[in-house]
PDB file of C-alpha atoms in Angstrom:
ATOM      1  CA  MET A   5     -42.465  67.125  70.244  1.00  0.00           C
ATOM      2  CA  ILE A   6     -39.371  65.901  69.481  1.00  0.00           C
ATOM      3  CA  THR A   7     -39.819  67.689  66.134  1.00  0.00           C
ATOM      4  CA  LEU A   8     -40.013  70.874  68.502  1.00  0.00           C
ATOM      5  CA  ALA A   9     -37.221  69.737  70.849  1.00  0.00           C
ATOM      6  CA  VAL A  10     -34.734  69.814  67.775  1.00  0.00           C
ATOM      7  CA  ALA A  11     -36.001  72.606  66.353  1.00  0.00           C
ATOM      8  CA  LEU A  12     -34.828  74.437  69.511  1.00  0.00           C
ATOM      9  CA  GLY A  13     -31.540  72.853  69.628  1.00  0.00           C
ATOM     10  CA  LEU A  14     -31.103  73.600  66.544  1.00  0.00           C
ATOM     11  CA  LEU A  15     -32.013  77.309  67.289  1.00  0.00           C
ATOM     12  CA  VAL A  16     -29.619  77.320  70.604  1.00  0.00           C
ATOM     13  CA  ASP A  17     -27.207  75.871  68.833  1.00  0.00           C
ATOM     14  CA  GLY A  18     -27.494  78.881  66.401  1.00  0.00           C
ATOM     15  CA  LEU A  19     -27.492  81.464  69.401  1.00  0.00           C
ATOM     16  CA  MET A  20     -24.318  80.078  70.589  1.00  0.00           C
ATOM     17  CA  ALA A  21     -22.799  80.195  68.079  1.00  0.00           C
ATOM     18  CA  GLU A  22     -23.795  84.384  67.357  1.00  0.00           C
ATOM     19  CA  MET A  23     -22.632  84.775  70.629  1.00  0.00           C
ATOM     20  CA  ARG A  24     -19.016  83.275  70.216  1.00  0.00           C
ATOM     21  CA  ILE A  25     -18.600  85.274  67.085  1.00  0.00           C
ATOM     22  CA  GLY A  26     -19.914  88.488  68.486  1.00  0.00           C
ATOM     23  CA  PRO A  27     -21.684  91.190  66.239  1.00  0.00           C
ATOM     24  CA  ASP A  28     -17.809  92.666  65.014  1.00  0.00           C
ATOM     25  CA  ARG A  29     -16.283  89.649  63.875  1.00  0.00           C
ATOM     26  CA  VAL A  30     -16.768  89.493  60.138  1.00  0.00           C
ATOM     27  CA  ASP A  31     -16.263  85.438  58.134  1.00  0.00           C
ATOM     28  CA  VAL A  32     -16.046  85.882  54.329  1.00  0.00           C
ATOM     29  CA  VAL A  33     -14.021  83.801  51.968  1.00  0.00           C
ATOM     30  CA  ALA A  34     -11.461  85.444  49.532  1.00  0.00           C
ATOM     31  CA  GLY A  35     -13.268  86.422  46.321  1.00  0.00           C
ATOM     32  CA  GLU A  36     -15.964  87.427  47.317  1.00  0.00           C
ATOM     33  CA  SER A  37     -17.823  90.796  48.940  1.00  0.00           C
ATOM     34  CA  MET A  38     -20.606  91.281  51.559  1.00  0.00           C
ATOM     35  CA  LEU A  39     -22.285  94.465  52.549  1.00  0.00           C
ATOM     36  CA  LEU A  40     -22.103  95.210  56.432  1.00  0.00           C
ATOM     37  CA  SER A  41     -23.934  97.910  57.932  1.00  0.00           C
ATOM     38  CA  GLY A  42     -23.756  99.785  61.164  1.00  0.00           C
ATOM     39  CA  ASN A  43     -25.255 103.597  63.089  1.00  0.00           C
ATOM     40  CA  ILE A  44     -23.461 106.554  61.866  1.00  0.00           C
ATOM     41  CA  PRO A  45     -23.053 109.078  65.284  1.00  0.00           C
ATOM     42  CA  LEU A  46     -23.499 112.258  63.899  1.00  0.00           C
ATOM     43  CA  LYS A  47     -26.628 114.014  63.171  1.00  0.00           C
ATOM     44  CA  ASN A  48     -26.178 115.396  59.536  1.00  0.00           C
ATOM     45  CA  ALA A  49     -22.859 113.137  58.460  1.00  0.00           C
ATOM     46  CA  VAL A  50     -21.834 113.561  54.692  1.00  0.00           C
ATOM     47  CA  GLU A  51     -20.438 110.446  52.945  1.00  0.00           C
ATOM     48  CA  SER A  52     -16.818 112.985  53.258  1.00  0.00           C
ATOM     49  CA  ASP A  53     -16.794 111.691  56.930  1.00  0.00           C
ATOM     50  CA  PHE A  54     -17.112 108.290  56.531  1.00  0.00           C
ATOM     51  CA  THR A  55     -12.969 106.866  56.854  1.00  0.00           C
ATOM     52  CA  VAL A  56     -12.157 103.393  56.996  1.00  0.00           C
ATOM     53  CA  LEU A  57      -9.080 102.820  59.282  1.00  0.00           C
ATOM     54  CA  LYS A  58      -6.334 100.186  58.205  1.00  0.00           C
ATOM     55  CA  HIS A  59      -4.449  98.460  60.734  1.00  0.00           C
ATOM     56  CA  ALA A  60      -1.745  97.421  57.728  1.00  0.00           C
ATOM     57  CA  PRO A  61      -1.998 100.289  55.419  1.00  0.00           C
ATOM     58  CA  ASP A  62      -0.826  97.421  52.277  1.00  0.00           C
ATOM     59  CA  SER A  63      -4.460  94.864  53.456  1.00  0.00           C
ATOM     60  CA  PRO A  64      -6.472  93.693  50.241  1.00  0.00           C
ATOM     61  CA  VAL A  65      -9.552  94.019  52.254  1.00  0.00           C
ATOM     62  CA  GLU A  66     -11.411  97.763  50.797  1.00  0.00           C
ATOM     63  CA  LEU A  67     -14.539  98.989  52.674  1.00  0.00           C
ATOM     64  CA  THR A  68     -15.952 101.153  49.731  1.00  0.00           C
ATOM     65  CA  LEU A  69     -18.923 103.287  51.699  1.00  0.00           C
ATOM     66  CA  GLU A  70     -22.566 103.168  49.008  1.00  0.00           C
ATOM     67  CA  GLY A  71     -24.691 105.315  51.117  1.00  0.00           C
ATOM     68  CA  TYR A  72     -26.541 106.418  54.225  1.00  0.00           C
ATOM     69  CA  PHE A  73     -30.108 105.412  54.985  1.00  0.00           C
ATOM     70  CA  SER A  74     -32.825 105.327  57.660  1.00  0.00           C
ATOM     71  CA  SER A  75     -32.996 102.135  60.335  1.00  0.00           C
ATOM     72  CA  HIS A  76     -36.509 100.358  59.294  1.00  0.00           C
ATOM     73  CA  TRP A  77     -36.911 100.071  63.571  1.00  0.00           C
ATOM     74  CA  PHE A  78     -35.882 102.993  64.783  1.00  0.00           C
ATOM     75  CA  GLY A  79     -34.954 105.635  62.083  1.00  0.00           C
ATOM     76  CA  SER A  80     -31.706 106.190  62.672  1.00  0.00           C
ATOM     77  CA  GLY A  81     -29.059 107.023  60.451  1.00  0.00           C
ATOM     78  CA  MET A  82     -26.919 103.921  58.965  1.00  0.00           C
ATOM     79  CA  TRP A  83     -24.079 103.509  56.644  1.00  0.00           C
ATOM     80  CA  ARG A  84     -24.331 100.637  53.933  1.00  0.00           C
ATOM     81  CA  ALA A  85     -20.267  99.731  52.778  1.00  0.00           C
ATOM     82  CA  ARG A  86     -19.791  97.417  50.446  1.00  0.00           C
ATOM     83  CA  LEU A  87     -16.678  94.706  51.935  1.00  0.00           C
ATOM     84  CA  ALA A  88     -14.997  93.851  48.967  1.00  0.00           C
ATOM     85  CA  VAL A  89     -12.243  90.578  49.323  1.00  0.00           C
ATOM     86  CA  PRO A  90      -9.852  90.137  46.405  1.00  0.00           C
ATOM     87  CA  ALA A  91      -8.981  86.760  45.355  1.00  0.00           C
ATOM     88  CA  GLU A  92      -5.782  86.562  45.930  1.00  0.00           C
ATOM     89  CA  THR A  93      -6.195  87.846  49.590  1.00  0.00           C
ATOM     90  CA  ALA A  94      -4.471  85.839  51.846  1.00  0.00           C
ATOM     91  CA  PRO A  95      -6.441  83.172  54.659  1.00  0.00           C
ATOM     92  CA  GLY A  96      -6.403  85.779  58.323  1.00  0.00           C
ATOM     93  CA  GLN A  97      -7.573  88.196  60.189  1.00  0.00           C
ATOM     94  CA  TYR A  98      -7.617  91.747  58.790  1.00  0.00           C
ATOM     95  CA  PRO A  99      -8.781  94.289  61.385  1.00  0.00           C
ATOM     96  CA  LEU A 100     -10.694  97.565  60.470  1.00  0.00           C
ATOM     97  CA  VAL A 101     -11.926 100.409  61.787  1.00  0.00           C
ATOM     98  CA  VAL A 102     -14.801 102.392  60.588  1.00  0.00           C
ATOM     99  CA  ALA A 103     -14.932 105.600  62.158  1.00  0.00           C
ATOM    100  CA  PHE A 104     -16.246 109.326  61.307  1.00  0.00           C
ATOM    101  CA  LYS A 105     -14.618 112.681  61.393  1.00  0.00           C
ATOM    102  CA  ASP A 106     -15.402 114.845  64.586  1.00  0.00           C
ATOM    103  CA  ALA A 107     -17.377 111.960  65.994  1.00  0.00           C
ATOM    104  CA  THR A 108     -16.166 110.821  69.360  1.00  0.00           C
ATOM    105  CA  PRO A 109     -13.265 108.293  69.157  1.00  0.00           C
ATOM    106  CA  GLN A 110     -15.883 105.305  71.321  1.00  0.00           C
ATOM    107  CA  SER A 111     -18.192 105.355  68.611  1.00  0.00           C
ATOM    108  CA  ALA A 112     -16.091 103.773  66.414  1.00  0.00           C
ATOM    109  CA  ARG A 113     -17.156 100.451  65.008  1.00  0.00           C
ATOM    110  CA  ARG A 114     -13.379  98.074  64.829  1.00  0.00           C
ATOM    111  CA  LEU A 115     -13.999  95.499  62.854  1.00  0.00           C
ATOM    112  CA  LEU A 116     -12.513  91.879  62.680  1.00  0.00           C
ATOM    113  CA  ILE A 117     -12.396  90.543  58.772  1.00  0.00           C
ATOM    114  CA  VAL A 118     -11.870  87.291  59.317  1.00  0.00           C
ATOM    115  CA  VAL A 119     -10.597  85.400  55.326  1.00  0.00           C
ATOM    116  CA  TRP A 120     -10.471  81.658  54.623  1.00  0.00           C
ATOM    117  CA  ALA A 121      -8.959  80.370  51.853  1.00  0.00           C
ATOM    118  CA  SER A 122     -12.195  78.355  50.277  1.00  0.00           C
ATOM    119  CA  ALA A 123     -16.186  77.994  51.933  1.00  0.00           C
ATOM    120  CA  GLU A 124     -15.743  74.482  52.845  1.00  0.00           C
ATOM    121  CA  ASP A 125     -12.674  76.029  55.607  1.00  0.00           C
ATOM    122  CA  MET A 126     -15.149  78.231  56.942  1.00  0.00           C
ATOM    123  CA  ARG A 127     -17.522  75.349  57.297  1.00  0.00           C
ATOM    124  CA  ARG A 128     -15.035  73.575  59.014  1.00  0.00           C
ATOM    125  CA  HIS A 129     -14.184  76.052  61.510  1.00  0.00           C
ATOM    126  CA  ALA A 130     -17.678  77.523  61.807  1.00  0.00           C
ATOM    127  CA  PHE A 131     -18.732  77.613  65.367  1.00  0.00           C
ATOM    128  CA  SER A 132     -22.359  76.446  65.348  1.00  0.00           C
ATOM    129  CA  TRP A 133     -21.907  72.656  65.226  1.00  0.00           C
ATOM    130  CA  THR A 134     -25.141  72.262  62.408  1.00  0.00           C
ATOM    131  CA  TRP A 135     -23.153  74.137  60.055  1.00  0.00           C
ATOM    132  CA  ARG A 136     -19.795  72.806  60.802  1.00  0.00           C
ATOM    133  CA  THR A 137     -21.244  68.975  60.484  1.00  0.00           C
ATOM    134  CA  LEU A 138     -24.582  69.606  58.402  1.00  0.00           C
ATOM    135  CA  GLY A 139     -23.114  72.336  55.936  1.00  0.00           C
ATOM    136  CA  LEU A 140     -26.805  73.980  56.821  1.00  0.00           C
ATOM    137  CA  ARG A 141     -27.180  77.866  58.354  1.00  0.00           C
ATOM    138  CA  PRO A 142     -28.830  76.370  61.963  1.00  0.00           C
ATOM    139  CA  PHE A 143     -32.010  79.314  61.768  1.00  0.00           C
ATOM    140  CA  PRO A 144     -32.959  78.135  58.594  1.00  0.00           C
ATOM    141  CA  LEU A 145     -32.689  74.831  59.278  1.00  0.00           C
ATOM    142  CA  ALA A 146     -34.625  75.707  62.825  1.00  0.00           C
ATOM    143  CA  ALA A 147     -37.631  77.229  61.109  1.00  0.00           C
ATOM    144  CA  GLY A 148     -38.434  74.444  58.646  1.00  0.00           C
ATOM    145  CA  VAL A 149     -38.031  71.904  61.678  1.00  0.00           C
ATOM    146  CA  GLY A 150     -40.130  74.229  64.214  1.00  0.00           C
ATOM    147  CA  ALA A 151     -42.942  74.930  60.947  1.00  0.00           C
ATOM    148  CA  VAL A 152     -42.820  71.429  60.402  1.00  0.00           C
ATOM    149  CA  GLY A 153     -42.831  70.361  64.781  1.00  0.00           C
ATOM    150  CA  LEU A 154     -46.107  72.711  64.654  1.00  0.00           C
ATOM    151  CA  LEU A 155     -47.952  71.013  61.977  1.00  0.00           C
ATOM    152  CA  LEU A 156     -47.058  67.715  63.591  1.00  0.00           C
ATOM    153  CA  VAL A 157     -49.412  69.212  66.627  1.00  0.00           C
ATOM    154  CA  ALA A 158     -51.637  70.736  64.696  1.00  0.00           C
ATOM    155  CA  LEU A 159     -52.708  67.087  62.980  1.00  0.00           C
ATOM    156  CA  ASN A 160     -52.376  65.450  66.298  1.00  0.00           C
ATOM    157  CA  PHE A 161     -55.079  67.851  67.912  1.00  0.00           C
ATOM    158  CA  TRP A 162     -57.000  66.869  64.588  1.00  0.00           C
ATOM    159  CA  LEU A 163     -56.635  63.714  65.289  1.00  0.00           C
ATOM    160  CA  GLY A 164     -57.395  63.172  68.785  1.00  0.00           C
ATOM    161  CA  TRP A 165     -60.457  66.047  67.977  1.00  0.00           C
ATOM    162  CA  SER A 166     -62.296  63.901  65.037  1.00  0.00           C
ATOM    163  CA  TYR A 167     -61.585  60.490  67.454  1.00  0.00           C
ATOM    164  CA  GLY A 168     -63.617  61.842  70.321  1.00  0.00           C
ATOM    165  CA  ARG A 169     -65.965  63.081  67.531  1.00  0.00           C
ATOM    166  CA  LEU A 170     -66.654  59.477  66.468  1.00  0.00           C
ATOM    167  CA  LEU A 171     -66.394  57.845  69.743  1.00  0.00           C
ATOM    168  CA  ALA A 172     -69.218  60.129  70.457  1.00  0.00           C
ATOM    169  CA  SER A 173     -71.286  59.593  68.347  1.00  0.00           C
ATOM    170  CA  ARG A 174     -71.440  56.314  68.882  1.00  0.00           C
ATOM    171  CA  GLY A 175     -72.156  56.918  72.258  1.00  0.00           C
ATOM    172  CA  MET A 176     -68.386  55.522  73.979  1.00  0.00           C
ATOM    173  CA  SER A 177     -65.550  57.950  74.501  1.00  0.00           C
ATOM    174  CA  GLU A 178     -62.130  57.216  75.000  1.00  0.00           C
ATOM    175  CA  VAL A 179     -60.201  55.073  78.530  1.00  0.00           C
ATOM    176  CA  PHE A 180     -57.634  57.571  79.296  1.00  0.00           C
ATOM    177  CA  MET A 181     -56.384  56.811  82.722  1.00  0.00           C
ATOM    178  CA  LEU A 182     -56.049  53.411  84.442  1.00  0.00           C
ATOM    179  CA  ALA A 183     -55.750  52.440  87.777  1.00  0.00           C
ATOM    180  CA  PRO A 184     -55.247  48.664  89.795  1.00  0.00           C
ATOM    181  CA  LEU A 185     -57.689  48.991  92.966  1.00  0.00           C
ATOM    182  CA  GLY A 186     -56.060  45.317  93.939  1.00  0.00           C
ATOM    183  CA  ARG A 187     -57.789  41.634  93.998  1.00  0.00           C
ATOM    184  CA  GLY A 188     -58.063  41.714  90.074  1.00  0.00           C
ATOM    185  CA  ARG A 189     -60.319  44.673  89.664  1.00  0.00           C
ATOM    186  CA  VAL A 190     -58.757  47.949  87.615  1.00  0.00           C
ATOM    187  CA  GLU A 191     -60.559  51.518  87.941  1.00  0.00           C
ATOM    188  CA  ALA A 192     -61.361  53.170  84.057  1.00  0.00           C
ATOM    189  CA  VAL A 193     -61.520  56.563  83.790  1.00  0.00           C
ATOM    190  CA  CYS A 194     -63.368  58.423  81.024  1.00  0.00           C
ATOM    191  CA  GLY A 195     -65.497  61.790  79.838  1.00  0.00           C
ATOM    192  CA  LEU A 196     -68.471  61.958  78.753  1.00  0.00           C
ATOM    193  CA  PRO A 197     -69.643  62.959  75.688  1.00  0.00           C
ATOM    194  CA  ALA A 198     -71.608  66.560  75.453  1.00  0.00           C
ATOM    195  CA  GLY A 199     -75.656  65.026  75.542  1.00  0.00           C
ATOM    196  CA  MET A 200     -74.401  62.124  77.315  1.00  0.00           C
ATOM    197  CA  THR A 201     -75.202  61.396  80.895  1.00  0.00           C
ATOM    198  CA  VAL A 202     -75.110  58.030  83.263  1.00  0.00           C
ATOM    199  CA  GLU A 203     -75.911  57.287  86.618  1.00  0.00           C
ATOM    200  CA  VAL A 204     -73.888  54.971  89.468  1.00  0.00           C
ATOM    201  CA  GLY A 205     -74.371  51.492  89.265  1.00  0.00           C
ATOM    202  CA  GLN A 206     -74.873  51.345  85.315  1.00  0.00           C
ATOM    203  CA  THR A 207     -73.099  48.480  83.821  1.00  0.00           C
ATOM    204  CA  VAL A 208     -71.123  49.502  80.466  1.00  0.00           C
ATOM    205  CA  ASP A 209     -69.361  47.952  78.031  1.00  0.00           C
ATOM    206  CA  ILE A 210     -65.692  48.242  77.135  1.00  0.00           C
ATOM    207  CA  TYR A 211     -63.727  47.498  74.298  1.00  0.00           C
ATOM    208  CA  ARG A 212     -60.129  47.579  73.304  1.00  0.00           C
ATOM    209  CA  ARG A 213     -58.261  49.472  71.102  1.00  0.00           C
ATOM    210  CA  ASP A 214     -58.921  47.295  68.016  1.00  0.00           C
ATOM    211  CA  GLY A 215     -63.304  48.118  68.438  1.00  0.00           C
ATOM    212  CA  THR A 216     -63.062  44.375  69.807  1.00  0.00           C
ATOM    213  CA  TRP A 217     -65.935  43.291  73.223  1.00  0.00           C
ATOM    214  CA  ARG A 218     -63.055  43.392  76.670  1.00  0.00           C
ATOM    215  CA  CYS A 219     -65.517  43.239  79.854  1.00  0.00           C
ATOM    216  CA  GLN A 220     -68.429  44.973  81.327  1.00  0.00           C
ATOM    217  CA  GLY A 221     -67.789  47.484  84.308  1.00  0.00           C
ATOM    218  CA  CYS A 222     -70.172  49.059  86.602  1.00  0.00           C
ATOM    219  CA  VAL A 223     -69.783  53.777  87.127  1.00  0.00           C
ATOM    220  CA  SER A 224     -68.893  54.038  90.407  1.00  0.00           C
ATOM    221  CA  LYS A 225     -68.602  57.382  89.942  1.00  0.00           C
ATOM    222  CA  VAL A 226     -69.619  60.515  87.651  1.00  0.00           C
ATOM    223  CA  GLU A 227     -68.121  64.313  88.971  1.00  0.00           C
ATOM    224  CA  GLY A 228     -68.817  67.356  86.602  1.00  0.00           C
ATOM    225  CA  GLY A 229     -72.058  68.832  85.451  1.00  0.00           C
TER     226      GLY A 229
END
């Protein structure tokens, strides 16, 4: 459970960081490039319809169209472009606007390109606590920790099931609840293995976890079929 709770915490950290960043902010290190994509607001767009507007005409950041493709989920038109940031680009913010000719102004996508001097500098200013502190991306780490947690849960279930079968093969059952009754008496509650029957008033032996004999008890109630 602790492992799954850690995985959930990592997932929340990643989601909160994504919410703070927003869909239109792109962080990149000077000298690197990456692919960006977005929706096409026109039905029959051609490459010449794709335009990129810079707030500063002398901005060194370039966004070059590589082509159009269909969305994997809904089949709608998408554009794919390569963002290139020269190594000599000064750290800072470089706004870009991706627009299509004859499309409504509201369909334009406004990108904020944030350039960092180094990967270490970008990590130190990351919104994600996991990435900022550990240097690891929260989503892959959450997936890995969650997988380990699920494996441990499955292993724990299997061990409990195997232990129950072992006790049943010896005509025994695990005590899963103890309740004091006063005057030194304790009520022990346990399950019955399949095919095993007891009667009220029957004397049974009670053992410790290590298998040593503890005491005798008397069956006071039998519930279930």
